[in-house]
């Protein structure tokens, strides 16, 4: 069974700026990929795959105008392409067409890579951000957990929160 945990983060001012950069970059790549998909479909009546968009992302990052994308984790950028892919699948299953994300109405969150996230001495080591102080009200030793499910950092207007899922053993009720 997967148990959801919300862990409060206490970033420094520099780390908070990096977190906002991750959020903005994720929104930018989502909108860029959606624009690419729309244009490609108009020309060919086909959809680009996640792999093709990932290859175009690599080309985009190597241009002089978009070198700033190297300041954030590549996994965060690739996850925004996967988020768009999920939105397209939902569209083909009867949901509405994916919309462009705006600065005002988008959820302030970004994806973290679970295998590059470590907890030690009240600090969470997050890739490209560094060691962020955290506090968790759980009786779970986070330092021994090797795999987290869908870790995302979000800002709710007051505090930064790391949301993760962990695999726990179910106890037999009978």
PDB file of C-alpha atoms in Angstrom:
ATOM      1  CA  UNK A   1       0.000   0.000   0.000  1.00  0.00           C
ATOM      2  CA  UNK A   2       1.241   3.497  -0.776  1.00  0.00           C
ATOM      3  CA  UNK A   3       1.062   6.072   2.015  1.00  0.00           C
ATOM      4  CA  UNK A   4       1.124   9.773   1.139  1.00  0.00           C
ATOM      5  CA  UNK A   5       3.377  12.062   3.169  1.00  0.00           C
ATOM      6  CA  UNK A   6       3.510  15.842   3.232  1.00  0.00           C
ATOM      7  CA  UNK A   7       6.829  17.163   4.486  1.00  0.00           C
ATOM      8  CA  UNK A   8       7.225  20.839   5.316  1.00  0.00           C
ATOM      9  CA  UNK A   9      10.297  22.453   3.775  1.00  0.00           C
ATOM     10  CA  UNK A  10      12.172  25.483   5.093  1.00  0.00           C
ATOM     11  CA  UNK A  11      14.246  26.735   2.134  1.00  0.00           C
ATOM     12  CA  UNK A  12      16.701  29.604   2.276  1.00  0.00           C
ATOM     13  CA  UNK A  13      16.032  32.625   0.080  1.00  0.00           C
ATOM     14  CA  UNK A  14      18.433  31.329  -2.612  1.00  0.00           C
ATOM     15  CA  UNK A  15      16.778  27.902  -2.550  1.00  0.00           C
ATOM     16  CA  UNK A  16      13.347  29.493  -2.811  1.00  0.00           C
ATOM     17  CA  UNK A  17      14.478  31.365  -5.941  1.00  0.00           C
ATOM     18  CA  UNK A  18      15.662  28.052  -7.433  1.00  0.00           C
ATOM     19  CA  UNK A  19      12.306  26.473  -6.596  1.00  0.00           C
ATOM     20  CA  UNK A  20      10.473  29.255  -8.402  1.00  0.00           C
ATOM     21  CA  UNK A  21      12.819  28.748 -11.369  1.00  0.00           C
ATOM     22  CA  UNK A  22      11.838  25.070 -11.439  1.00  0.00           C
ATOM     23  CA  UNK A  23       8.154  26.001 -11.417  1.00  0.00           C
ATOM     24  CA  UNK A  24       8.559  28.566 -14.178  1.00  0.00           C
ATOM     25  CA  UNK A  25      10.683  26.246 -16.310  1.00  0.00           C
ATOM     26  CA  UNK A  26       8.199  23.417 -15.941  1.00  0.00           C
ATOM     27  CA  UNK A  27       5.353  25.719 -17.034  1.00  0.00           C
ATOM     28  CA  UNK A  28       7.449  27.066 -19.934  1.00  0.00           C
ATOM     29  CA  UNK A  29       8.306  23.581 -21.249  1.00  0.00           C
ATOM     30  CA  UNK A  30       4.685  22.419 -20.903  1.00  0.00           C
ATOM     31  CA  UNK A  31       3.506  25.401 -22.983  1.00  0.00           C
ATOM     32  CA  UNK A  32       6.367  24.972 -25.470  1.00  0.00           C
ATOM     33  CA  UNK A  33       5.531  21.275 -25.942  1.00  0.00           C
ATOM     34  CA  UNK A  34       1.798  21.993 -26.269  1.00  0.00           C
ATOM     35  CA  UNK A  35       2.546  24.601 -28.961  1.00  0.00           C
ATOM     36  CA  UNK A  36       4.790  22.081 -30.770  1.00  0.00           C
ATOM     37  CA  UNK A  37       2.034  19.438 -30.604  1.00  0.00           C
ATOM     38  CA  UNK A  38      -0.608  21.796 -31.998  1.00  0.00           C
ATOM     39  CA  UNK A  39       1.603  22.951 -34.887  1.00  0.00           C
ATOM     40  CA  UNK A  40       2.725  19.405 -35.702  1.00  0.00           C
ATOM     41  CA  UNK A  41      -0.857  18.136 -35.719  1.00  0.00           C
ATOM     42  CA  UNK A  42      -1.984  20.938 -38.049  1.00  0.00           C
ATOM     43  CA  UNK A  43       0.733  19.989 -40.548  1.00  0.00           C
ATOM     44  CA  UNK A  44       0.691  16.179 -40.341  1.00  0.00           C
ATOM     45  CA  UNK A  45      -2.508  15.167 -38.515  1.00  0.00           C
ATOM     46  CA  UNK A  46      -0.274  13.154 -36.148  1.00  0.00           C
ATOM     47  CA  UNK A  47       0.998  13.652 -32.604  1.00  0.00           C
ATOM     48  CA  UNK A  48       4.610  13.907 -31.486  1.00  0.00           C
ATOM     49  CA  UNK A  49       5.740  11.208 -29.064  1.00  0.00           C
ATOM     50  CA  UNK A  50       7.220  11.954 -25.655  1.00  0.00           C
ATOM     51  CA  UNK A  51      10.602  10.757 -26.932  1.00  0.00           C
ATOM     52  CA  UNK A  52      10.511  13.113 -29.923  1.00  0.00           C
ATOM     53  CA  UNK A  53       9.610  16.046 -27.684  1.00  0.00           C
ATOM     54  CA  UNK A  54      12.434  15.071 -25.324  1.00  0.00           C
ATOM     55  CA  UNK A  55      14.897  15.121 -28.225  1.00  0.00           C
ATOM     56  CA  UNK A  56      13.639  18.542 -29.312  1.00  0.00           C
ATOM     57  CA  UNK A  57      13.982  19.737 -25.705  1.00  0.00           C
ATOM     58  CA  UNK A  58      17.663  18.772 -25.783  1.00  0.00           C
ATOM     59  CA  UNK A  59      18.134  20.765 -28.998  1.00  0.00           C
ATOM     60  CA  UNK A  60      16.261  23.718 -27.447  1.00  0.00           C
ATOM     61  CA  UNK A  61      18.474  23.680 -24.339  1.00  0.00           C
ATOM     62  CA  UNK A  62      21.605  23.840 -26.506  1.00  0.00           C
ATOM     63  CA  UNK A  63      20.572  27.108 -28.180  1.00  0.00           C
ATOM     64  CA  UNK A  64      21.984  30.350 -26.771  1.00  0.00           C
ATOM     65  CA  UNK A  65      18.569  31.819 -25.914  1.00  0.00           C
ATOM     66  CA  UNK A  66      17.611  28.896 -23.673  1.00  0.00           C
ATOM     67  CA  UNK A  67      20.821  28.146 -21.747  1.00  0.00           C
ATOM     68  CA  UNK A  68      18.907  29.166 -18.602  1.00  0.00           C
ATOM     69  CA  UNK A  69      17.120  25.796 -18.736  1.00  0.00           C
ATOM     70  CA  UNK A  70      20.341  24.201 -17.459  1.00  0.00           C
ATOM     71  CA  UNK A  71      19.747  25.897 -14.080  1.00  0.00           C
ATOM     72  CA  UNK A  72      16.959  23.419 -13.310  1.00  0.00           C
ATOM     73  CA  UNK A  73      16.806  19.645 -13.192  1.00  0.00           C
ATOM     74  CA  UNK A  74      16.370  17.930 -16.548  1.00  0.00           C
ATOM     75  CA  UNK A  75      14.005  15.414 -14.914  1.00  0.00           C
ATOM     76  CA  UNK A  76      11.686  18.289 -13.985  1.00  0.00           C
ATOM     77  CA  UNK A  77      11.573  19.427 -17.599  1.00  0.00           C
ATOM     78  CA  UNK A  78      10.965  15.911 -18.922  1.00  0.00           C
ATOM     79  CA  UNK A  79       8.187  15.416 -16.374  1.00  0.00           C
ATOM     80  CA  UNK A  80       6.352  18.445 -17.761  1.00  0.00           C
ATOM     81  CA  UNK A  81       6.384  16.706 -21.173  1.00  0.00           C
ATOM     82  CA  UNK A  82       4.989  13.552 -19.515  1.00  0.00           C
ATOM     83  CA  UNK A  83       2.322  15.699 -17.827  1.00  0.00           C
ATOM     84  CA  UNK A  84       1.316  16.981 -21.261  1.00  0.00           C
ATOM     85  CA  UNK A  85       1.182  13.392 -22.529  1.00  0.00           C
ATOM     86  CA  UNK A  86      -1.206  12.527 -19.663  1.00  0.00           C
ATOM     87  CA  UNK A  87      -3.347  15.549 -20.556  1.00  0.00           C
ATOM     88  CA  UNK A  88      -3.519  14.344 -24.170  1.00  0.00           C
ATOM     89  CA  UNK A  89      -4.520  10.825 -23.067  1.00  0.00           C
ATOM     90  CA  UNK A  90      -7.255  12.323 -20.906  1.00  0.00           C
ATOM     91  CA  UNK A  91      -8.415  14.383 -23.894  1.00  0.00           C
ATOM     92  CA  UNK A  92      -8.707  11.276 -26.055  1.00  0.00           C
ATOM     93  CA  UNK A  93     -10.664   9.603 -23.234  1.00  0.00           C
ATOM     94  CA  UNK A  94     -13.310  12.328 -23.218  1.00  0.00           C
ATOM     95  CA  UNK A  95     -11.782  15.161 -21.198  1.00  0.00           C
ATOM     96  CA  UNK A  96     -11.197  18.667 -22.556  1.00  0.00           C
ATOM     97  CA  UNK A  97      -8.256  19.676 -24.743  1.00  0.00           C
ATOM     98  CA  UNK A  98      -5.073  20.633 -22.805  1.00  0.00           C
ATOM     99  CA  UNK A  99      -4.758  24.349 -22.102  1.00  0.00           C
ATOM    100  CA  UNK A 100      -1.689  26.531 -21.891  1.00  0.00           C
ATOM    101  CA  UNK A 101      -0.566  27.164 -18.325  1.00  0.00           C
ATOM    102  CA  UNK A 102      -0.587  30.739 -17.070  1.00  0.00           C
ATOM    103  CA  UNK A 103       1.463  32.319 -14.295  1.00  0.00           C
ATOM    104  CA  UNK A 104      -1.671  33.414 -12.460  1.00  0.00           C
ATOM    105  CA  UNK A 105      -3.728  30.224 -12.431  1.00  0.00           C
ATOM    106  CA  UNK A 106      -1.145  27.422 -12.504  1.00  0.00           C
ATOM    107  CA  UNK A 107      -0.435  25.306  -9.460  1.00  0.00           C
ATOM    108  CA  UNK A 108       2.972  26.186  -8.045  1.00  0.00           C
ATOM    109  CA  UNK A 109       4.587  22.760  -8.048  1.00  0.00           C
ATOM    110  CA  UNK A 110       7.372  20.826  -9.723  1.00  0.00           C
ATOM    111  CA  UNK A 111       8.555  17.226  -9.935  1.00  0.00           C
ATOM    112  CA  UNK A 112      11.582  15.854  -8.076  1.00  0.00           C
ATOM    113  CA  UNK A 113      13.596  12.796  -9.002  1.00  0.00           C
ATOM    114  CA  UNK A 114      13.048  10.162  -6.317  1.00  0.00           C
ATOM    115  CA  UNK A 115      16.442   8.460  -6.622  1.00  0.00           C
ATOM    116  CA  UNK A 116      18.368  11.724  -6.217  1.00  0.00           C
ATOM    117  CA  UNK A 117      16.485  12.780  -3.104  1.00  0.00           C
ATOM    118  CA  UNK A 118      18.034  11.944   0.261  1.00  0.00           C
ATOM    119  CA  UNK A 119      17.152  12.757   3.862  1.00  0.00           C
ATOM    120  CA  UNK A 120      19.787  13.182   6.554  1.00  0.00           C
ATOM    121  CA  UNK A 121      20.010  15.172   9.803  1.00  0.00           C
ATOM    122  CA  UNK A 122      16.787  17.162   9.243  1.00  0.00           C
ATOM    123  CA  UNK A 123      17.863  18.113   5.716  1.00  0.00           C
ATOM    124  CA  UNK A 124      16.416  16.919   2.423  1.00  0.00           C
ATOM    125  CA  UNK A 125      18.944  16.899  -0.399  1.00  0.00           C
ATOM    126  CA  UNK A 126      17.109  17.976  -3.562  1.00  0.00           C
ATOM    127  CA  UNK A 127      18.841  17.900  -6.947  1.00  0.00           C
ATOM    128  CA  UNK A 128      19.916  21.355  -8.247  1.00  0.00           C
ATOM    129  CA  UNK A 129      18.523  23.009  -5.092  1.00  0.00           C
ATOM    130  CA  UNK A 130      20.726  21.612  -2.346  1.00  0.00           C
ATOM    131  CA  UNK A 131      20.107  20.659   1.255  1.00  0.00           C
ATOM    132  CA  UNK A 132      16.773  22.044   2.416  1.00  0.00           C
ATOM    133  CA  UNK A 133      15.756  21.947   6.061  1.00  0.00           C
ATOM    134  CA  UNK A 134      12.557  19.963   6.632  1.00  0.00           C
ATOM    135  CA  UNK A 135      10.175  18.926   9.380  1.00  0.00           C
ATOM    136  CA  UNK A 136       7.927  15.877   9.288  1.00  0.00           C
ATOM    137  CA  UNK A 137       5.345  14.890  11.884  1.00  0.00           C
ATOM    138  CA  UNK A 138       5.574  11.187  11.073  1.00  0.00           C
ATOM    139  CA  UNK A 139       7.074   8.303  13.025  1.00  0.00           C
ATOM    140  CA  UNK A 140       8.832   7.147   9.858  1.00  0.00           C
ATOM    141  CA  UNK A 141      12.595   7.220   9.437  1.00  0.00           C
ATOM    142  CA  UNK A 142      12.923   8.948   6.049  1.00  0.00           C
ATOM    143  CA  UNK A 143      16.650   8.242   5.869  1.00  0.00           C
ATOM    144  CA  UNK A 144      16.130   4.506   5.215  1.00  0.00           C
ATOM    145  CA  UNK A 145      13.573   4.890   2.416  1.00  0.00           C
ATOM    146  CA  UNK A 146      15.147   4.209  -0.984  1.00  0.00           C
ATOM    147  CA  UNK A 147      12.220   4.922  -3.320  1.00  0.00           C
ATOM    148  CA  UNK A 148       9.555   7.609  -3.232  1.00  0.00           C
ATOM    149  CA  UNK A 149       6.505   7.639  -5.503  1.00  0.00           C
ATOM    150  CA  UNK A 150       5.822  10.816  -7.501  1.00  0.00           C
ATOM    151  CA  UNK A 151       7.688  13.340  -5.333  1.00  0.00           C
ATOM    152  CA  UNK A 152       6.546  16.911  -5.976  1.00  0.00           C
ATOM    153  CA  UNK A 153       7.471  20.172  -4.299  1.00  0.00           C
ATOM    154  CA  UNK A 154       4.659  22.714  -4.112  1.00  0.00           C
ATOM    155  CA  UNK A 155       3.960  26.124  -2.653  1.00  0.00           C
ATOM    156  CA  UNK A 156       0.455  26.736  -1.307  1.00  0.00           C
ATOM    157  CA  UNK A 157       0.815  30.485  -0.749  1.00  0.00           C
ATOM    158  CA  UNK A 158       2.182  30.080   2.774  1.00  0.00           C
ATOM    159  CA  UNK A 159       4.619  27.185   2.966  1.00  0.00           C
ATOM    160  CA  UNK A 160       6.690  24.881   0.769  1.00  0.00           C
ATOM    161  CA  UNK A 161       5.674  21.221   0.938  1.00  0.00           C
ATOM    162  CA  UNK A 162       7.297  18.076  -0.412  1.00  0.00           C
ATOM    163  CA  UNK A 163       4.584  15.513  -1.194  1.00  0.00           C
ATOM    164  CA  UNK A 164       5.715  11.919  -1.642  1.00  0.00           C
ATOM    165  CA  UNK A 165       4.272   8.462  -1.565  1.00  0.00           C
ATOM    166  CA  UNK A 166       6.029   5.569   0.144  1.00  0.00           C
ATOM    167  CA  UNK A 167       5.375   1.857   0.076  1.00  0.00           C
ATOM    168  CA  UNK A 168       4.262   0.508   3.471  1.00  0.00           C
ATOM    169  CA  UNK A 169       3.337  -2.971   4.583  1.00  0.00           C
ATOM    170  CA  UNK A 170      -0.389  -3.492   5.152  1.00  0.00           C
ATOM    171  CA  UNK A 171      -1.356  -5.053   8.424  1.00  0.00           C
ATOM    172  CA  UNK A 172      -3.824  -7.876   8.385  1.00  0.00           C
ATOM    173  CA  UNK A 173      -7.048  -6.652  10.007  1.00  0.00           C
ATOM    174  CA  UNK A 174      -8.639 -10.085  10.382  1.00  0.00           C
TER     175      UNK A 174
END
